[in-house]
mmCIF file with all atom_site columns, C-alpha atoms in Angstrom:
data_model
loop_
_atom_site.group_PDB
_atom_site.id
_atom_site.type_symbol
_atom_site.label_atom_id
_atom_site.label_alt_id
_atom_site.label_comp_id
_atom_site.label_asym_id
_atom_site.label_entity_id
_atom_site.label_seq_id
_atom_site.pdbx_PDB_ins_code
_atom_site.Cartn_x
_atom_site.Cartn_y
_atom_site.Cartn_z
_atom_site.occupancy
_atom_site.B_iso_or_equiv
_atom_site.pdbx_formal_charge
_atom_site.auth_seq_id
_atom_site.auth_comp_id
_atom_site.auth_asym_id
_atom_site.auth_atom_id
_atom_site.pdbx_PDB_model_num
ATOM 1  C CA . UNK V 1 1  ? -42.979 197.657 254.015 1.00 0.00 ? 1  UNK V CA 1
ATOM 2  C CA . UNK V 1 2  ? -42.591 196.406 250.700 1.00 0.00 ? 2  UNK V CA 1
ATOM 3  C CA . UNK V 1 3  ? -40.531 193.624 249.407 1.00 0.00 ? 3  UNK V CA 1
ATOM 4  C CA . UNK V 1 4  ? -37.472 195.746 248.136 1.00 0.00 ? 4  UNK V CA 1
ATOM 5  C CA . UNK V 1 5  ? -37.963 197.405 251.573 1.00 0.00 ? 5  UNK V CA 1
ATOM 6  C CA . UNK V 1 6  ? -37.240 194.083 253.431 1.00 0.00 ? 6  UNK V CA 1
ATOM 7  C CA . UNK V 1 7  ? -34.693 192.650 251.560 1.00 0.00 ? 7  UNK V CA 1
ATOM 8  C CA . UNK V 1 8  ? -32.376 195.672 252.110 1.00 0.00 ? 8  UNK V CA 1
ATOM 9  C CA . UNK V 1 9  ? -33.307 195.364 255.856 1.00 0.00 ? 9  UNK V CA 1
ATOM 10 C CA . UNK V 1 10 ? -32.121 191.581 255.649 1.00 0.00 ? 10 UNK V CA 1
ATOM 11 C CA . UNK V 1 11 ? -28.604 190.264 255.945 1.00 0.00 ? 11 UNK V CA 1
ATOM 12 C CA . UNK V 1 12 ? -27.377 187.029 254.845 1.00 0.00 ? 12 UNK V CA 1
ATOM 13 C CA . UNK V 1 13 ? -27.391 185.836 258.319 1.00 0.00 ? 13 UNK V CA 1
ATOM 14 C CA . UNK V 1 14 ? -31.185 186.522 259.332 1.00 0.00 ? 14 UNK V CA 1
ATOM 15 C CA . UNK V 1 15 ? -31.915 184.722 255.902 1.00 0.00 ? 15 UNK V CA 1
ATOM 16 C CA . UNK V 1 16 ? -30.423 181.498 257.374 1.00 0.00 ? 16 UNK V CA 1
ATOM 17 C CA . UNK V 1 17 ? -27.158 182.288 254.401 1.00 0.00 ? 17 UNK V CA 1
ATOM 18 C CA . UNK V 1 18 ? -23.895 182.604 255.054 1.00 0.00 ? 18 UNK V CA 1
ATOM 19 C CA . UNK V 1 19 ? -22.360 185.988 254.062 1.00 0.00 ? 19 UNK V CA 1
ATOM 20 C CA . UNK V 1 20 ? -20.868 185.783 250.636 1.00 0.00 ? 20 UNK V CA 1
ATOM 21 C CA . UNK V 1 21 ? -17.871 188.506 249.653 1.00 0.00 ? 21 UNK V CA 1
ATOM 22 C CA . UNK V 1 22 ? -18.118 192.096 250.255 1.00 0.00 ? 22 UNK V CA 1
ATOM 23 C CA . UNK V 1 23 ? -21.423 193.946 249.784 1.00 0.00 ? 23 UNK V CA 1
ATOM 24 C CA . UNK V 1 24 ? -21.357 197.435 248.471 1.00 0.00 ? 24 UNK V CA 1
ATOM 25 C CA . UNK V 1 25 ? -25.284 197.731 249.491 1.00 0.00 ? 25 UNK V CA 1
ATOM 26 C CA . UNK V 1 26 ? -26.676 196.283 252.939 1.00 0.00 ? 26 UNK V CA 1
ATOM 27 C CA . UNK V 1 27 ? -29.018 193.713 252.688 1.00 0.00 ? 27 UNK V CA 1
ATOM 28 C CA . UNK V 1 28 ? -29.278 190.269 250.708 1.00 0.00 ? 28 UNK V CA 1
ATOM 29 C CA . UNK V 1 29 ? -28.709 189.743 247.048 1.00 0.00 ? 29 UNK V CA 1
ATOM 30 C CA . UNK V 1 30 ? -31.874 189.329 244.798 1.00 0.00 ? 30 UNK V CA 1
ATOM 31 C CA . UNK V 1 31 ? -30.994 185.752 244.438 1.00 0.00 ? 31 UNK V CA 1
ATOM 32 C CA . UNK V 1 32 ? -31.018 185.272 247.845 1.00 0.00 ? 32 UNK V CA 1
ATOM 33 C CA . UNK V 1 33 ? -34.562 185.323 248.380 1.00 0.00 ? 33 UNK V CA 1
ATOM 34 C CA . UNK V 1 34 ? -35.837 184.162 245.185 1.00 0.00 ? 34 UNK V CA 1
ATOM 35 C CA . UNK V 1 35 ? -33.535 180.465 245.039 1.00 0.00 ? 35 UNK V CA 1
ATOM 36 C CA . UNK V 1 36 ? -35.709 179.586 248.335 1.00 0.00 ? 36 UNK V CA 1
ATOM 37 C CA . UNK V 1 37 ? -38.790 181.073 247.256 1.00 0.00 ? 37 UNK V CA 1
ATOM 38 C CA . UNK V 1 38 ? -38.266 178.940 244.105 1.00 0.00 ? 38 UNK V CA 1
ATOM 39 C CA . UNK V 1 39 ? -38.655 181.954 241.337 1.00 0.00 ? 39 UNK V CA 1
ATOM 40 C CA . UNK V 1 40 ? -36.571 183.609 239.196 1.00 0.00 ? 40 UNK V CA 1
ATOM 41 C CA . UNK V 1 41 ? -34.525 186.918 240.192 1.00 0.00 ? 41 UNK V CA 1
ATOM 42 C CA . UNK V 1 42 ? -36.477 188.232 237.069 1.00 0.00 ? 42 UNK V CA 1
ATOM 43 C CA . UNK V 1 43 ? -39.702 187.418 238.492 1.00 0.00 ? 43 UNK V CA 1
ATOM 44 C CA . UNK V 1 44 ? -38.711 188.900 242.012 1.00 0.00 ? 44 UNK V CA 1
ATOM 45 C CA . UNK V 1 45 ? -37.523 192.828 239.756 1.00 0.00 ? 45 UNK V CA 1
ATOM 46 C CA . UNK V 1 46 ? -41.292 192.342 238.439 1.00 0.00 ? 46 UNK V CA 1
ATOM 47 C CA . UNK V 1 47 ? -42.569 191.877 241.979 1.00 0.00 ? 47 UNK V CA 1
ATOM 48 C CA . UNK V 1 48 ? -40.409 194.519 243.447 1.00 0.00 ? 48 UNK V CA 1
ATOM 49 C CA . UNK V 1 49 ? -41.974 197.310 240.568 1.00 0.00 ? 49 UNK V CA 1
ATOM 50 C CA . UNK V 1 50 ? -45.259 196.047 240.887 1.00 0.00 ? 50 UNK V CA 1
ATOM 51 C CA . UNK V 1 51 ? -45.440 194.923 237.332 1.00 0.00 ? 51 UNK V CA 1
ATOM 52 C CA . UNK V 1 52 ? -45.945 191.240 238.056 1.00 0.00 ? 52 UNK V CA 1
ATOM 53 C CA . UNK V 1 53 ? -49.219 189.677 237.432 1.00 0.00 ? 53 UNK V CA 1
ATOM 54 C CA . UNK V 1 54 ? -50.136 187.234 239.765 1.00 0.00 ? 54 UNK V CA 1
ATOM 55 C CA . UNK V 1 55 ? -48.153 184.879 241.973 1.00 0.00 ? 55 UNK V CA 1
ATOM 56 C CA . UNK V 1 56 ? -49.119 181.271 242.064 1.00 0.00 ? 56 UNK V CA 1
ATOM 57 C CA . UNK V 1 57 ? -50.131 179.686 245.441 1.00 0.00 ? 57 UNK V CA 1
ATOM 58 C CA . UNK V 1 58 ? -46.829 177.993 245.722 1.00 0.00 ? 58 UNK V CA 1
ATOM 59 C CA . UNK V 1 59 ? -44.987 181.280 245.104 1.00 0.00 ? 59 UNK V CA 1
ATOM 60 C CA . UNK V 1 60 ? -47.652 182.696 247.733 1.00 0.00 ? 60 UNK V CA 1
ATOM 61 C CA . UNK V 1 61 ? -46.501 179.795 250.435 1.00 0.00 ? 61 UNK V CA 1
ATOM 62 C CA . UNK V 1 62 ? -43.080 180.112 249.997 1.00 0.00 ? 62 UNK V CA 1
ATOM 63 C CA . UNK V 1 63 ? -42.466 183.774 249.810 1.00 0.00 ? 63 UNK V CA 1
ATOM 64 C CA . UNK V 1 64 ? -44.492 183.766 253.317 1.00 0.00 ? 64 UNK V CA 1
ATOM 65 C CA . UNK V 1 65 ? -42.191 181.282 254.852 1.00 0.00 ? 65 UNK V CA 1
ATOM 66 C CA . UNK V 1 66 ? -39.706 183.541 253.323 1.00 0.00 ? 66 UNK V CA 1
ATOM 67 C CA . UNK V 1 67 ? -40.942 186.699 254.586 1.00 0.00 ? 67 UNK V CA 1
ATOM 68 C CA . UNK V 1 68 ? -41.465 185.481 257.872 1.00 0.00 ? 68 UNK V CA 1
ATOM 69 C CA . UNK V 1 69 ? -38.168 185.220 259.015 1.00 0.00 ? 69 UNK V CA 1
ATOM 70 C CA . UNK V 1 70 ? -37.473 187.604 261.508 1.00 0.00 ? 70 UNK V CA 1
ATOM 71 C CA . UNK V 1 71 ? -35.794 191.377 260.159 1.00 0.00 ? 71 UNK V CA 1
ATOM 72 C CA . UNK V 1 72 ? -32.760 192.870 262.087 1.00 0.00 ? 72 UNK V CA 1
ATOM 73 C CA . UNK V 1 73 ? -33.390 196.349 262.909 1.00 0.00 ? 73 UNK V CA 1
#
């Protein structure tokens, strides 16, 4: 799955959040996941094309604990 893939899959809810206005898409905001994994929304478009170069090990640690929470089918 890749990490657009997920976040589309995740709702404000399973990312611990509390649902914020209307969504016209399903699944959480690009903040959303990049305020707790402590990078930019920037830096999440560049992970999300593939363009970004590396990720440091606290970026790595984070976006696991971030990733780990469990997806809604």
């Amino acid at each position: 799955m890749t990490l657009r893939g997920w976040r589309e899959r995740m709702s404000p809810r399973d990312g611990g959040l509390e649902a914020g206005g209307e969504r016209h898409i399903p699944g959480l905001r690009r903040e959303e996941p990049a305020r707790p994994a402590g990078m930019s929304v920037d830096y999440l478009v560049l992970l999300e094309q593939g363009r970004a170069q590396s990720l440091g090990p606290s970026g790595h640690r984070t976006g696991t604990r971030t990733a780990s929470r469990p997806v809604r089918a």
